[in-house]
Amino acid sequence: MQRSEPNFGVAASNSAKGHIRYLCLDHHIVAGHHHRRFHTMSQYVNVPKSELDQSQIRELEQYEISQGPLSVLQQSVRNHTQILIALRNNKKLLARVKAFDRHSNMVLENVKEMWTEVPKGKGKKPVNKDRFISKMFLRGDSVVLVLRNTA
């Protein structure tokens, strides 16, 4: 049986529920006949990356970024919208994402950092504080939560 190199492309189709399903198009030549097999990207999520070729890995990563948790960051980059980021030090950032990677490292612009300070002594009320930072690199291991700004 003769097999050609797989040629992967992305196709989208609407399902009955109105969801978009991403398909991976795999071309095969079997006994001189050209066959096409369709795979959903989710089939490759549990396959070890060592078993995928470079184009399959690239398509899978694009799918994961556009459909998974990182889609919030991707939409912020594309639409120049603000996101709210909760950090491990209990501070919050309201910012626009310029760039990010799979580790949630981010380059941020127009950042408003917000936190609460509790004064020492009895009966003192917590004070909300903030500051503006024009450009910032945020290391992803300090990120706890990322939310779209719906306002």
Tab-separated table of C-alpha atoms in Angstrom:
chain	number	residue	atom	x	y	z
A	1	MET	CA	0.000	0.000	0.000
A	2	GLN	CA	1.407	3.339	-1.049
A	3	ARG	CA	0.794	6.404	1.084
A	4	SER	CA	1.595	10.013	0.355
A	5	GLU	CA	2.680	12.596	2.896
A	6	PRO	CA	-0.365	13.882	4.782
A	7	ASN	CA	-1.545	17.326	3.790
A	8	PHE	CA	-3.437	18.924	6.638
A	9	GLY	CA	-5.722	21.891	6.272
A	10	VAL	CA	-8.520	23.252	8.389
A	11	ALA	CA	-12.130	23.239	7.304
A	12	ALA	CA	-15.095	24.473	9.321
A	13	SER	CA	-18.626	23.139	9.230
A	14	ASN	CA	-21.769	24.063	11.116
A	15	SER	CA	-23.345	21.305	13.179
A	16	ALA	CA	-27.058	20.979	13.911
A	17	LYS	CA	-26.640	22.908	17.167
A	18	GLY	CA	-24.976	25.841	15.423
A	19	HIS	CA	-21.500	25.077	16.764
A	20	ILE	CA	-18.519	25.302	14.477
A	21	ARG	CA	-16.599	22.055	14.202
A	22	TYR	CA	-12.984	22.205	13.067
A	23	LEU	CA	-11.854	19.360	10.885
A	24	CYS	CA	-8.461	18.243	9.780
A	25	LEU	CA	-8.223	17.091	6.193
A	26	ASP	CA	-5.892	14.126	5.666
A	27	HIS	CA	-5.111	13.071	2.080
A	28	HIS	CA	-4.070	9.487	1.401
A	29	ILE	CA	-3.262	7.586	-1.750
A	30	VAL	CA	-4.234	3.945	-1.312
A	31	ALA	CA	-3.580	1.529	-4.193
A	32	GLY	CA	-3.475	4.397	-6.676
A	33	HIS	CA	-6.756	5.933	-5.482
A	34	HIS	CA	-6.972	9.304	-3.763
A	35	HIS	CA	-8.899	9.163	-0.463
A	36	ARG	CA	-9.726	11.866	2.064
A	37	ARG	CA	-10.260	11.282	5.760
A	38	PHE	CA	-11.636	13.942	8.091
A	39	HIS	CA	-10.504	14.167	11.699
A	40	THR	CA	-11.707	16.491	14.384
A	41	MET	CA	-8.906	18.398	16.069
A	42	SER	CA	-10.021	17.023	19.430
A	43	GLN	CA	-8.813	13.569	18.323
A	44	TYR	CA	-5.251	14.864	18.393
A	45	VAL	CA	-5.481	16.348	21.897
A	46	ASN	CA	-4.728	12.994	23.569
A	47	VAL	CA	-2.226	11.786	20.960
A	48	PRO	CA	1.432	12.151	22.027
A	49	LYS	CA	3.080	14.984	20.110
A	50	SER	CA	5.873	12.595	19.128
A	51	GLU	CA	3.328	10.784	16.916
A	52	LEU	CA	2.251	13.973	15.096
A	53	ASP	CA	4.111	15.702	12.284
A	54	GLN	CA	4.932	19.427	12.304
A	55	SER	CA	1.826	20.502	10.396
A	56	GLN	CA	-0.441	18.474	12.712
A	57	ILE	CA	1.225	20.015	15.777
A	58	ARG	CA	0.835	23.520	14.315
A	59	GLU	CA	-2.865	22.952	13.551
A	60	LEU	CA	-3.469	21.454	17.007
A	61	GLU	CA	-1.794	24.409	18.739
A	62	GLN	CA	-3.842	26.891	16.695
A	63	TYR	CA	-7.010	24.977	17.600
A	64	GLU	CA	-6.116	24.882	21.311
A	65	ILE	CA	-5.352	28.612	21.394
A	66	SER	CA	-8.532	29.583	19.534
A	67	GLN	CA	-10.879	27.238	21.435
A	68	GLY	CA	-9.261	26.702	24.833
A	69	PRO	CA	-8.586	28.908	27.848
A	70	LEU	CA	-5.995	30.946	25.932
A	71	SER	CA	-8.761	32.169	23.610
A	72	VAL	CA	-9.461	34.982	26.114
A	73	LEU	CA	-5.914	36.271	25.575
A	74	GLN	CA	-6.107	35.772	21.807
A	75	GLN	CA	-9.353	37.761	21.567
A	76	SER	CA	-7.819	40.553	23.629
A	77	VAL	CA	-4.841	40.766	21.261
A	78	ARG	CA	-7.031	40.750	18.147
A	79	ASN	CA	-9.726	43.156	19.382
A	80	HIS	CA	-7.515	45.378	21.578
A	81	THR	CA	-9.915	44.801	24.487
A	82	GLN	CA	-9.119	44.958	28.181
A	83	ILE	CA	-8.870	41.909	30.406
A	84	LEU	CA	-8.772	41.561	34.183
A	85	ILE	CA	-5.943	39.413	35.537
A	86	ALA	CA	-5.879	38.149	39.136
A	87	LEU	CA	-2.357	37.488	40.434
A	88	ARG	CA	-0.899	35.272	43.169
A	89	ASN	CA	0.060	38.320	45.248
A	90	ASN	CA	-3.675	39.196	45.467
A	91	LYS	CA	-3.273	42.169	43.122
A	92	LYS	CA	-5.400	42.660	40.014
A	93	LEU	CA	-4.376	44.037	36.623
A	94	LEU	CA	-6.730	45.688	34.148
A	95	ALA	CA	-4.818	45.798	30.868
A	96	ARG	CA	-4.648	45.302	27.112
A	97	VAL	CA	-2.675	42.292	25.887
A	98	LYS	CA	-0.052	42.990	23.233
A	99	ALA	CA	1.350	39.428	23.098
A	100	PHE	CA	1.271	36.143	25.041
A	101	ASP	CA	2.558	32.576	24.925
A	102	ARG	CA	1.371	29.130	26.030
A	103	HIS	CA	2.713	29.701	29.568
A	104	SER	CA	0.511	32.800	29.972
A	105	ASN	CA	3.535	35.086	29.875
A	106	MET	CA	2.182	38.409	28.596
A	107	VAL	CA	3.263	41.754	27.250
A	108	LEU	CA	0.707	44.246	28.567
A	109	GLU	CA	-0.090	47.885	27.777
A	110	ASN	CA	-2.063	50.556	29.647
A	111	VAL	CA	-2.018	48.543	32.859
A	112	LYS	CA	-3.967	49.594	35.936
A	113	GLU	CA	-2.659	47.634	38.933
A	114	MET	CA	-5.130	47.441	41.838
A	115	TRP	CA	-4.739	46.139	45.391
A	116	THR	CA	-6.026	46.653	48.922
A	117	GLU	CA	-3.902	47.683	51.899
A	118	VAL	CA	-5.051	47.113	55.459
A	119	PRO	CA	-3.621	49.741	57.846
A	120	LYS	CA	-2.177	48.502	61.132
A	121	GLY	CA	-4.209	49.181	64.247
A	122	LYS	CA	-7.739	48.577	65.477
A	123	GLY	CA	-10.775	49.902	63.651
A	124	LYS	CA	-8.867	50.973	60.530
A	125	LYS	CA	-10.637	50.267	57.230
A	126	PRO	CA	-8.914	48.697	54.201
A	127	VAL	CA	-7.786	51.202	51.570
A	128	ASN	CA	-8.028	50.500	47.825
A	129	LYS	CA	-4.878	51.541	45.969
A	130	ASP	CA	-3.952	51.590	42.295
A	131	ARG	CA	-1.224	52.719	39.917
A	132	PHE	CA	-0.791	53.041	36.156
A	133	ILE	CA	1.967	51.233	34.233
A	134	SER	CA	2.329	51.985	30.508
A	135	LYS	CA	4.138	48.760	29.496
A	136	MET	CA	4.710	45.538	31.413
A	137	PHE	CA	5.971	41.981	30.957
A	138	LEU	CA	4.026	39.591	33.190
A	139	ARG	CA	5.438	36.155	33.969
A	140	GLY	CA	2.738	33.514	33.554
A	141	ASP	CA	3.368	31.589	36.780
A	142	SER	CA	1.910	34.493	38.785
A	143	VAL	CA	-1.411	34.414	36.867
A	144	VAL	CA	-4.351	32.884	38.743
A	145	LEU	CA	-7.330	34.003	36.649
A	146	VAL	CA	-7.982	35.872	33.399
A	147	LEU	CA	-11.388	37.433	32.679
A	148	ARG	CA	-12.824	39.330	29.728
A	149	ASN	CA	-13.916	42.861	30.536
A	150	THR	CA	-17.625	42.842	29.699
A	151	ALA	CA	-18.132	46.525	30.522
